[in-house]
PDB file of C-alpha atoms and ligand atoms in Angstrom:
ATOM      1  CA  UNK A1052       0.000   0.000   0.000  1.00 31.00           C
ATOM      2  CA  UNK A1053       2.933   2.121  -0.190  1.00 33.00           C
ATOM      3  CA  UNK A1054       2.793   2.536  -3.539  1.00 36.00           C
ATOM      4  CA  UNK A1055       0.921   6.092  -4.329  1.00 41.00           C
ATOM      5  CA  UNK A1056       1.231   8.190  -7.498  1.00 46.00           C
ATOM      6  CA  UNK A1057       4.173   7.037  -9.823  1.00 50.00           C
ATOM      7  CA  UNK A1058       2.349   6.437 -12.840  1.00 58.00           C
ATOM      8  CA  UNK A1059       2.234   8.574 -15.300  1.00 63.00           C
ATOM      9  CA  UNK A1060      -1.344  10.454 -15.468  1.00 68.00           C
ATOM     10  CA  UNK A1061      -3.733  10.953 -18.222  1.00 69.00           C
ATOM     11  CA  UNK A1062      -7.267  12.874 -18.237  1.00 64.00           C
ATOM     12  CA  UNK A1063     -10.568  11.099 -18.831  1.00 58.00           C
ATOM     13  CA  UNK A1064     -12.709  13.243 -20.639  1.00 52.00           C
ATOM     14  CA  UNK A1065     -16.251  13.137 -19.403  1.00 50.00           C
ATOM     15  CA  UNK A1066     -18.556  10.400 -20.410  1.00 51.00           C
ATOM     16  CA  UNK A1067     -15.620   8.502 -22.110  1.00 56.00           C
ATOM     17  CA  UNK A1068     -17.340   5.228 -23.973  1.00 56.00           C
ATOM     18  CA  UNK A1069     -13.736   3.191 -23.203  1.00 64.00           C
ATOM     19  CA  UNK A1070     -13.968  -0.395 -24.191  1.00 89.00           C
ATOM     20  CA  UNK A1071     -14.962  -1.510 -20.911  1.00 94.00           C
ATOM     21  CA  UNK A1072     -14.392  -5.525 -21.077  1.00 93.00           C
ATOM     22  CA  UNK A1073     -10.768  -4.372 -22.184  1.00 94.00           C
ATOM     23  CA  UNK A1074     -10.052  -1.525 -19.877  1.00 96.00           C
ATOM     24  CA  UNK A1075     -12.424  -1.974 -16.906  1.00 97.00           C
ATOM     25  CA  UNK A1076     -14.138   1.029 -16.398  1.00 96.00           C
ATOM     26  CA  UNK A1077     -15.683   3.776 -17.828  1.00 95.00           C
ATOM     27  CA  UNK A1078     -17.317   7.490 -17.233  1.00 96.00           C
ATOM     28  CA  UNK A1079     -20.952   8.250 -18.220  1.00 95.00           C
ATOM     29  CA  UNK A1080     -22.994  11.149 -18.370  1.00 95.00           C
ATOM     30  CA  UNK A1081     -25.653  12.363 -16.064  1.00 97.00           C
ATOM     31  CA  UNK A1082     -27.670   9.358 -14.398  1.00 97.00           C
ATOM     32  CA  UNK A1083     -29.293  11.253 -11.656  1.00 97.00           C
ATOM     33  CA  UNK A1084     -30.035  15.552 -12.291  1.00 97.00           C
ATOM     34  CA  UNK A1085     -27.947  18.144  -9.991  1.00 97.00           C
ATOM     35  CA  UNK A1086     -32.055  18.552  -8.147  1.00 97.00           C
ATOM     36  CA  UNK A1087     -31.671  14.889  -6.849  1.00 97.00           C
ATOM     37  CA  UNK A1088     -27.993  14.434  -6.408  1.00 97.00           C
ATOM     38  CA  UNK A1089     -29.126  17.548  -3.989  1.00 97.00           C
ATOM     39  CA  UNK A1090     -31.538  15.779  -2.296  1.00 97.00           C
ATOM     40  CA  UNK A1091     -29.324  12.810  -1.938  1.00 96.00           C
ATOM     41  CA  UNK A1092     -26.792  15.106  -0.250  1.00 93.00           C
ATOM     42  CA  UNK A1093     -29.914  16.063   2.137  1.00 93.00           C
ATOM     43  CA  UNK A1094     -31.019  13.099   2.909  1.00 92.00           C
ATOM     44  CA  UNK A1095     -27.513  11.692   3.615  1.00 91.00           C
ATOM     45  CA  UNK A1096     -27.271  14.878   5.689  1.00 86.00           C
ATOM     46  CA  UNK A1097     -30.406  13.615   7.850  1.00 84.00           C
ATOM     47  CA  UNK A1098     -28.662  10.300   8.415  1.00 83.00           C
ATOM     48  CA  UNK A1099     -25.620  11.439   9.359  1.00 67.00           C
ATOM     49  CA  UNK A1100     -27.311  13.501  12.082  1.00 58.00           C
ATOM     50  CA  UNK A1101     -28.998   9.779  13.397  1.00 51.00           C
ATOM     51  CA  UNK A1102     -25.090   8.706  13.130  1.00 43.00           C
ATOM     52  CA  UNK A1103     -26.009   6.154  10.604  1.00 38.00           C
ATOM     53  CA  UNK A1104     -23.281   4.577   9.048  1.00 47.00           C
ATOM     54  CA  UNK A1105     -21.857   5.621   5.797  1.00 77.00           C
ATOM     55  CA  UNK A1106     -20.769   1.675   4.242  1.00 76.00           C
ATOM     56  CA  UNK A1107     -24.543   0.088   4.791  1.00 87.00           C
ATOM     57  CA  UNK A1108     -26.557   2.875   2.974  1.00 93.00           C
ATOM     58  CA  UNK A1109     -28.716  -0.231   1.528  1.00 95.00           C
ATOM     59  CA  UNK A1110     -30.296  -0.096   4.481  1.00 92.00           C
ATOM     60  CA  UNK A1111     -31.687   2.559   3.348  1.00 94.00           C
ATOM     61  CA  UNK A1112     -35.063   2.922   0.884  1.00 95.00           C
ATOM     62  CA  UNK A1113     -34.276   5.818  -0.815  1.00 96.00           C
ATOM     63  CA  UNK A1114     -30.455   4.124  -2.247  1.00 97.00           C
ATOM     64  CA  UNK A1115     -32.291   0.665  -2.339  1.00 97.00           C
ATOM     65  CA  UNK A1116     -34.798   2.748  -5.059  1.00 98.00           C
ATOM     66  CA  UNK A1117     -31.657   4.497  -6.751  1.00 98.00           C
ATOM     67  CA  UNK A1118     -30.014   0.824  -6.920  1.00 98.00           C
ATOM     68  CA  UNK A1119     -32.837  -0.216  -9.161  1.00 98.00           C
ATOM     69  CA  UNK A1120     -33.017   2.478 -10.968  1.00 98.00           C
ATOM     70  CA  UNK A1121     -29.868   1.932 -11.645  1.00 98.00           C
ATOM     71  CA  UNK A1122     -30.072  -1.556 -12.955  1.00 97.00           C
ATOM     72  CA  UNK A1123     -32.492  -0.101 -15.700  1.00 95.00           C
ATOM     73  CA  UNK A1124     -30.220   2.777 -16.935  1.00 96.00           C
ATOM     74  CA  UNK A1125     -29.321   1.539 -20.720  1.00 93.00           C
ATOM     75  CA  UNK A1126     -26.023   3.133 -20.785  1.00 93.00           C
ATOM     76  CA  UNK A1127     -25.430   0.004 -17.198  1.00 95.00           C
ATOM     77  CA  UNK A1128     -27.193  -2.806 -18.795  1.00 92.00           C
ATOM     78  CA  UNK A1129     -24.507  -4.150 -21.173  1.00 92.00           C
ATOM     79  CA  UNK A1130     -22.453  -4.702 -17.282  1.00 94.00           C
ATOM     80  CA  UNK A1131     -24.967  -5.889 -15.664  1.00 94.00           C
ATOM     81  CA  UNK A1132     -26.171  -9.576 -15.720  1.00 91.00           C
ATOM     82  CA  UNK A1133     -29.781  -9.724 -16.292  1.00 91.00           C
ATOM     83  CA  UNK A1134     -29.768 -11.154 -12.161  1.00 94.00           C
ATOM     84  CA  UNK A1135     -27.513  -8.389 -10.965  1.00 97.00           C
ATOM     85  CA  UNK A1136     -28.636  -7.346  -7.394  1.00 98.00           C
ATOM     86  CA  UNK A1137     -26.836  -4.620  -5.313  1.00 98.00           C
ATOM     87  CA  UNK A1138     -25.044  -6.173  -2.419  1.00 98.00           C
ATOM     88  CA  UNK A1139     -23.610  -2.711  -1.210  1.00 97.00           C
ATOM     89  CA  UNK A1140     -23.657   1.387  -1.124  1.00 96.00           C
ATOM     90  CA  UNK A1141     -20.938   3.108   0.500  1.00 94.00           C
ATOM     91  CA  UNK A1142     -21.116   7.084   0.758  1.00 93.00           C
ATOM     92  CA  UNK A1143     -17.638   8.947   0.059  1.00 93.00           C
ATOM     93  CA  UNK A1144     -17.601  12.319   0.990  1.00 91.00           C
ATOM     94  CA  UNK A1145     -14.557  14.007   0.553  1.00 91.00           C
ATOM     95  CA  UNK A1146     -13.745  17.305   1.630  1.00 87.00           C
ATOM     96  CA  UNK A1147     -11.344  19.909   2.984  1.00 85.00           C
ATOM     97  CA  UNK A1148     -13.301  18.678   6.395  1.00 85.00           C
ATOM     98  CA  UNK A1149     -12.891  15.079   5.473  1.00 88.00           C
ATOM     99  CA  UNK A1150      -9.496  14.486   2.853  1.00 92.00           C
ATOM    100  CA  UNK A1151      -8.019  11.394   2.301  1.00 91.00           C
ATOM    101  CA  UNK A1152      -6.051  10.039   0.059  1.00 94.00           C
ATOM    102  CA  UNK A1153      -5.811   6.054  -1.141  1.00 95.00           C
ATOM    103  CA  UNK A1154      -2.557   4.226  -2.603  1.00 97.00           C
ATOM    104  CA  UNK A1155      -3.365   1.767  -5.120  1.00 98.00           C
ATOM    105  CA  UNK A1156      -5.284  -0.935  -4.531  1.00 98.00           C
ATOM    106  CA  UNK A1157      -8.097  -3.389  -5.705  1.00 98.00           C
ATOM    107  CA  UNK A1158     -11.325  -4.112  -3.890  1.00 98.00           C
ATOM    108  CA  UNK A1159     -11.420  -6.893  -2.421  1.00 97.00           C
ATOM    109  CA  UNK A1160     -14.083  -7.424  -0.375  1.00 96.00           C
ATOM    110  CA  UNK A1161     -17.984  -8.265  -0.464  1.00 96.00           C
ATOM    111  CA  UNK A1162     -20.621  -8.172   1.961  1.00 96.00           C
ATOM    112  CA  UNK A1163     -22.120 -11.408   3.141  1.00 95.00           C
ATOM    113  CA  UNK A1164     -24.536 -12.739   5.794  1.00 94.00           C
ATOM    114  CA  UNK A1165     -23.451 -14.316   8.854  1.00 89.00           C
ATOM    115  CA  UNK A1166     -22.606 -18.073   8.144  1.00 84.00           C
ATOM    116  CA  UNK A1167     -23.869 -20.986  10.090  1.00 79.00           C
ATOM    117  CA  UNK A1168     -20.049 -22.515   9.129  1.00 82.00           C
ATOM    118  CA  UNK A1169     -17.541 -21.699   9.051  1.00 81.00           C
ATOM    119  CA  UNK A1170     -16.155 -20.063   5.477  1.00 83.00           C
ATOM    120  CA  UNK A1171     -13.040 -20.768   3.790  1.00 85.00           C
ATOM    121  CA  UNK A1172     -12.611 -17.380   2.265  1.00 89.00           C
ATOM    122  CA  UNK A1173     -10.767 -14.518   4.399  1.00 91.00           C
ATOM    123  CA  UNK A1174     -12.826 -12.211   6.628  1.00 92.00           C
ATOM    124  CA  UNK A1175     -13.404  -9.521   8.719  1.00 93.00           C
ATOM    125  CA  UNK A1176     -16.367  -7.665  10.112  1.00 92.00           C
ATOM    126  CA  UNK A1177     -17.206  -3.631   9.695  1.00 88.00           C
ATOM    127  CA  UNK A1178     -19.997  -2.266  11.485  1.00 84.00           C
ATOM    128  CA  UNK A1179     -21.161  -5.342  12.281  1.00 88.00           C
ATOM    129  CA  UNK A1180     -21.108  -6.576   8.621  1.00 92.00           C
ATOM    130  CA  UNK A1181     -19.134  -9.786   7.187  1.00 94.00           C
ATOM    131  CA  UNK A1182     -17.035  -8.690   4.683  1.00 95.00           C
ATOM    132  CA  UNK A1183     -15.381 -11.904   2.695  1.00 95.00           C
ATOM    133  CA  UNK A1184     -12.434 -12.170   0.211  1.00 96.00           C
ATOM    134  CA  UNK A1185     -13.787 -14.023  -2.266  1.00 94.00           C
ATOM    135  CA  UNK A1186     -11.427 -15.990  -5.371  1.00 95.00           C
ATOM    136  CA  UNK A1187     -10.698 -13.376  -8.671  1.00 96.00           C
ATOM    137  CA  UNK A1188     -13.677 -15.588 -10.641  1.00 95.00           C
ATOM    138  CA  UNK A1189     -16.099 -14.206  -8.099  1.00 95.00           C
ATOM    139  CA  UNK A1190     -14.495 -10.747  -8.216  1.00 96.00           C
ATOM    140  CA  UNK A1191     -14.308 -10.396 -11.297  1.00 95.00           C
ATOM    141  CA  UNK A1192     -18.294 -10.356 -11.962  1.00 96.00           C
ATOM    142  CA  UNK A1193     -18.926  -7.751  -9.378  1.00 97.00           C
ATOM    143  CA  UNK A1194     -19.663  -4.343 -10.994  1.00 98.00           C
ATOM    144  CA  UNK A1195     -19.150  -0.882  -9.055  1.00 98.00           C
ATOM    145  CA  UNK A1196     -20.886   2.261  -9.932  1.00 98.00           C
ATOM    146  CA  UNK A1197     -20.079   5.558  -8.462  1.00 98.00           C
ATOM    147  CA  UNK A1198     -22.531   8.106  -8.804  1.00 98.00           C
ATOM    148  CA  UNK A1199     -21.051  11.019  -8.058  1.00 98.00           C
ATOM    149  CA  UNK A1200     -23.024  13.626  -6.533  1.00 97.00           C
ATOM    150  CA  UNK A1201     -20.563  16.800  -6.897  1.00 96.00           C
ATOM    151  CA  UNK A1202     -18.607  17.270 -10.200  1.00 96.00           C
ATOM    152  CA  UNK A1203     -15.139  15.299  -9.410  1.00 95.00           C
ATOM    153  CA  UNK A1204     -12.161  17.403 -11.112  1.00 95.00           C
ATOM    154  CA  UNK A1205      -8.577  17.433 -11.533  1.00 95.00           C
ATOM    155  CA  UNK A1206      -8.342  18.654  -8.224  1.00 95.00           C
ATOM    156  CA  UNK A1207     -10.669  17.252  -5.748  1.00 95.00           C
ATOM    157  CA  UNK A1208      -9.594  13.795  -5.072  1.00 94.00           C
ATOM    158  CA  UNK A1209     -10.649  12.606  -8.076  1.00 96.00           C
ATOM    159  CA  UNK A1210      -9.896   8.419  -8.760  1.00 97.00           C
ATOM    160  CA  UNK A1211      -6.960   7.580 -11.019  1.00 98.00           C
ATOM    161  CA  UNK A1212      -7.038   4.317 -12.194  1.00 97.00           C
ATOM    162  CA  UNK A1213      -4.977   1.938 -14.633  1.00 97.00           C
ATOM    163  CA  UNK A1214      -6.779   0.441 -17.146  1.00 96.00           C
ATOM    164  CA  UNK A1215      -6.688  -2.686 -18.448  1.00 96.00           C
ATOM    165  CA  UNK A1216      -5.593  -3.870 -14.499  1.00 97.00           C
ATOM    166  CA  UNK A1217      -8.494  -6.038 -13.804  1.00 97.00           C
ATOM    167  CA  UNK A1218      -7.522  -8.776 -16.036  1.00 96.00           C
ATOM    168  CA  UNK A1219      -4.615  -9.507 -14.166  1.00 96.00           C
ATOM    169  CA  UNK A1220      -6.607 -10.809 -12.007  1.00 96.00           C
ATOM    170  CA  UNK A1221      -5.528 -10.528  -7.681  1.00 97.00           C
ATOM    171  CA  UNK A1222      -2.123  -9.064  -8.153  1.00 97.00           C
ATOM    172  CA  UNK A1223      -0.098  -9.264  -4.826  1.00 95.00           C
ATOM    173  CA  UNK A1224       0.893  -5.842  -2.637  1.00 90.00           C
ATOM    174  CA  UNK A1225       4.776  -6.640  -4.445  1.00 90.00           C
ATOM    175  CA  UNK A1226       3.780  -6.417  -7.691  1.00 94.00           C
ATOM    176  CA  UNK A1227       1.264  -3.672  -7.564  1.00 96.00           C
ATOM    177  CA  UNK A1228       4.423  -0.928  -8.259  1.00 94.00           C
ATOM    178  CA  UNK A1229       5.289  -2.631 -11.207  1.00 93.00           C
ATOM    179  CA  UNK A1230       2.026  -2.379 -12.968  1.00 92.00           C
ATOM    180  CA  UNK A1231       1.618   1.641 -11.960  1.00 95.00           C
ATOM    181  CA  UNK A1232       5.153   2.376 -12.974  1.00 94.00           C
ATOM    182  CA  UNK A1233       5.014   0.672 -16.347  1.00 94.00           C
ATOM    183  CA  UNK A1234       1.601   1.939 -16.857  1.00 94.00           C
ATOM    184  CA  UNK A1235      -0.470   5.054 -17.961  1.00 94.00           C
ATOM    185  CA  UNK A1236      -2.952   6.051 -15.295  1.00 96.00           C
ATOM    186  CA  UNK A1237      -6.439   7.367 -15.984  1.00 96.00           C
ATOM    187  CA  UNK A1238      -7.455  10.508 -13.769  1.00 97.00           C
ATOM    188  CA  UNK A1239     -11.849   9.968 -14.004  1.00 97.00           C
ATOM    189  CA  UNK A1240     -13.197  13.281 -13.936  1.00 96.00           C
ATOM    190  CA  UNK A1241     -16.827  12.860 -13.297  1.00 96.00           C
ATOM    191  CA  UNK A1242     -19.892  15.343 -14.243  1.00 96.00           C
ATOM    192  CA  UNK A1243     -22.698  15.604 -11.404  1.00 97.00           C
ATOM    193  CA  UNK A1244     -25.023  13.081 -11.306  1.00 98.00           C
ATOM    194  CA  UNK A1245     -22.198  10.812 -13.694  1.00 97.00           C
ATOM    195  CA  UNK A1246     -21.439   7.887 -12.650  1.00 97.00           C
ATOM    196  CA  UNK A1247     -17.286   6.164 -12.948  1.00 97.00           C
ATOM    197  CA  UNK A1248     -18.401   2.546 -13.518  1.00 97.00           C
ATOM    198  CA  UNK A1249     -15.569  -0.125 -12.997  1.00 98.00           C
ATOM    199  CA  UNK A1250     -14.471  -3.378 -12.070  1.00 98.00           C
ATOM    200  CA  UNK A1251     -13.280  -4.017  -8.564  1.00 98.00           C
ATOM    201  CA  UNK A1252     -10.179  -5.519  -9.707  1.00 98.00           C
ATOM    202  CA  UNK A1253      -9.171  -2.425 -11.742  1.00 98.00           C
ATOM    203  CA  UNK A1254      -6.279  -0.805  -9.688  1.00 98.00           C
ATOM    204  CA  UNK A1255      -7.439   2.399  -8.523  1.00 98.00           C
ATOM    205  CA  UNK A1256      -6.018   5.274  -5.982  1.00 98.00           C
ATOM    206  CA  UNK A1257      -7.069   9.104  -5.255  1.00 96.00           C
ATOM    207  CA  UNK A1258      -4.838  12.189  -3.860  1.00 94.00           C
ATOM    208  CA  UNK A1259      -6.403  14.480  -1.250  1.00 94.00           C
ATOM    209  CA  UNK A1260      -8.689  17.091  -2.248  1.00 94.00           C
ATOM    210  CA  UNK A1261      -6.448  20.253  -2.822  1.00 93.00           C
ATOM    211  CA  UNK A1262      -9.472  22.440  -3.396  1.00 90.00           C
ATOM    212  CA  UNK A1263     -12.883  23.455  -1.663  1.00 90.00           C
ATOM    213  CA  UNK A1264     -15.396  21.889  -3.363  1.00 87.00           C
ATOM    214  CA  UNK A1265     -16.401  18.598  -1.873  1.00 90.00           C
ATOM    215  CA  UNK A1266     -16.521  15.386  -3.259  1.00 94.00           C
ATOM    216  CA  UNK A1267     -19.584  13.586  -2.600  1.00 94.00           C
ATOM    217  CA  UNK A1268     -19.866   9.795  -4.264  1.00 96.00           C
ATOM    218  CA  UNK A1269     -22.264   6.652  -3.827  1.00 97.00           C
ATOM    219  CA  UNK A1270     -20.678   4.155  -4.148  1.00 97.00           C
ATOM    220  CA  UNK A1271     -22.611   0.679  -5.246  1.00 98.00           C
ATOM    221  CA  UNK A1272     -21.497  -2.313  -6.187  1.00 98.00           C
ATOM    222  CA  UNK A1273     -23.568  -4.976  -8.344  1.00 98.00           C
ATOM    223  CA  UNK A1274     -22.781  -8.746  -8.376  1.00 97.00           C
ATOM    224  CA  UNK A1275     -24.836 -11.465 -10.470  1.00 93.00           C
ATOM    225  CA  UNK A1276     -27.271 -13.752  -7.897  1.00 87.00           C
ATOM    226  CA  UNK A1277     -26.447 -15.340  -4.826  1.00 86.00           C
ATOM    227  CA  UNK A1278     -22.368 -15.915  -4.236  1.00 87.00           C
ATOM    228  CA  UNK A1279     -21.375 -19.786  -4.728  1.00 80.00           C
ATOM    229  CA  UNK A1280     -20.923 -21.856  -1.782  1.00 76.00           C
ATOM    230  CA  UNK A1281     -24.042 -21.848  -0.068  1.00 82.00           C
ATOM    231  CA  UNK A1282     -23.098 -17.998   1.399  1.00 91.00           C
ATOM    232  CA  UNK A1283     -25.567 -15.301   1.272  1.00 94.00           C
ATOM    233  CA  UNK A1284     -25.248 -11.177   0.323  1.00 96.00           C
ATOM    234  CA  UNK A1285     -25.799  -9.209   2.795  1.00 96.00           C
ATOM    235  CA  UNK A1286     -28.040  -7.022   1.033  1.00 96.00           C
ATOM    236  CA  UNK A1287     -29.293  -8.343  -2.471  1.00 97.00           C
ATOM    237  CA  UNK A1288     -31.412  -5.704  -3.876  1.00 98.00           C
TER     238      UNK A1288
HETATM  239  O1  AKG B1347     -13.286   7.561  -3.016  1.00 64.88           O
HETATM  240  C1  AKG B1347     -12.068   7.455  -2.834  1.00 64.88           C
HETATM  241  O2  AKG B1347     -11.321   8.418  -2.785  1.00 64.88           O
HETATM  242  C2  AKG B1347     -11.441   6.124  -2.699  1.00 64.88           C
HETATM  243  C3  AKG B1347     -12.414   5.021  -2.785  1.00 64.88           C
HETATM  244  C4  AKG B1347     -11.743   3.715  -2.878  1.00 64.88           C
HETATM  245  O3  AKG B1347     -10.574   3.588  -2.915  1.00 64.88           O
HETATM  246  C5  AKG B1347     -12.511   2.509  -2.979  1.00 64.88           C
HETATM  247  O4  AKG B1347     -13.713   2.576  -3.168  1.00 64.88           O
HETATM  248  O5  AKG B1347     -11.911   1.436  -2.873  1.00 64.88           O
END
């Protein structure tokens, strides 16, 4: 996780069609208008005043709705299997309040229910939540969208990542340096109410905001049906 920015860097126009089965991700245009990525940021607002948490929004009915709107947008559908459910919705929101910044990595992790055996794949609870590792063949059907509720820009904490990555497969901590130094990263500038669509295996990282605007992001992820081996999503909408 050491590794942060030595790739080179490239700008993603908005709504960039990219091949996505060869590069693993790509931009669109406007899902959601700037009136309801508004009242998203509202009703997050509320929440956050009831300390709700910020990686289970599926709990709530207003991003359950969004989720499956989502599933129906045309510009999604060629990603999605037709059985695609929503197992997660995390809320980003980055700010001159709230910076971070995130060396390159690859999502790993899913939600699941709580077992009645135990389960061979790595885990660790968050908020209560069973998060598993599962093998690259389950990874690699999972589908994240992040609608992004604030234009992201070249300068607040927009994702980078480096295409083509996912089809590596898991690539271990060691090697991750040699695939950002020999590659061409991808900084995804996102229009409000766009959405960065991507594969969780795609290696991705962001700086810290350097300017004032904030940085506001839902963050889904799709996967098709029930996991193998018995185990259950946590949330399947
Ligand atoms: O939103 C960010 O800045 C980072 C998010 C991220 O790294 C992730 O979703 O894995």
């Amino acid at each position: 996780m050491a590794v942060s920015s030595n790739a080179a860097v490239a700008t993603a126009p908005i709504a960039i069609q990219t091949d996505f089965t060869a590069s693993g991700f790509l931009i669109t245009p406007p899902l959601i208008d700037d009136s309801e990525c508004a009242a998203i940021a509202e009703a997050i607002d509320d929440l956050a005043s009831d300390r709700a948490g910020s990686r289970n929004l599926l709990d709530v009915a207003w991003a359950r709705s969004l989720a499956i709107r989502l599933k129906t947008m045309c510009v999604l559908q060629p990603m999605l299997p037709v059985a695609a459910v929503a197992i997660q919705c995390t809320y980003f929101d980055k700010s001159p309040d709230r910076n971070w910044r995130v060396a390159w990595h690859q999502d790993l992790s899913a939600p699941i229910q709580r077992p009645e055996t135990s389960i061979a794949w790595r885990c660790a609870e968050k908020e209560g939540v069973i998060y598993v590792q599962p093998p690259a063949e389950v990874l690699r059907q999972l589908l994240a969208v992040r609608v992004h509720l604030d234009p992201s820009t070249a300068t607040n904490g927009s994702l980078r990542v480096i295409p083509g990555s996912h089809r590596h497969g898991r690539i271990a901590a060691a090697d991750t340096a040699k695939y950002v130094s020999t590659s061409e990263a991808v900084l995804c500038t996102v229009p409000c109410g766009g959405a960065l669509v991507l594969r969780p295996l795609l290696l991705h990282a962001s700086s810290k905001s350097l300017d004032a605007t904030p940085r506001r992001v839902l963050h889904f992820v799709f996967a098709p049906g029930a996991p193998p081996t018995g185990l259950r999503w946590h949330r399947a909408v």
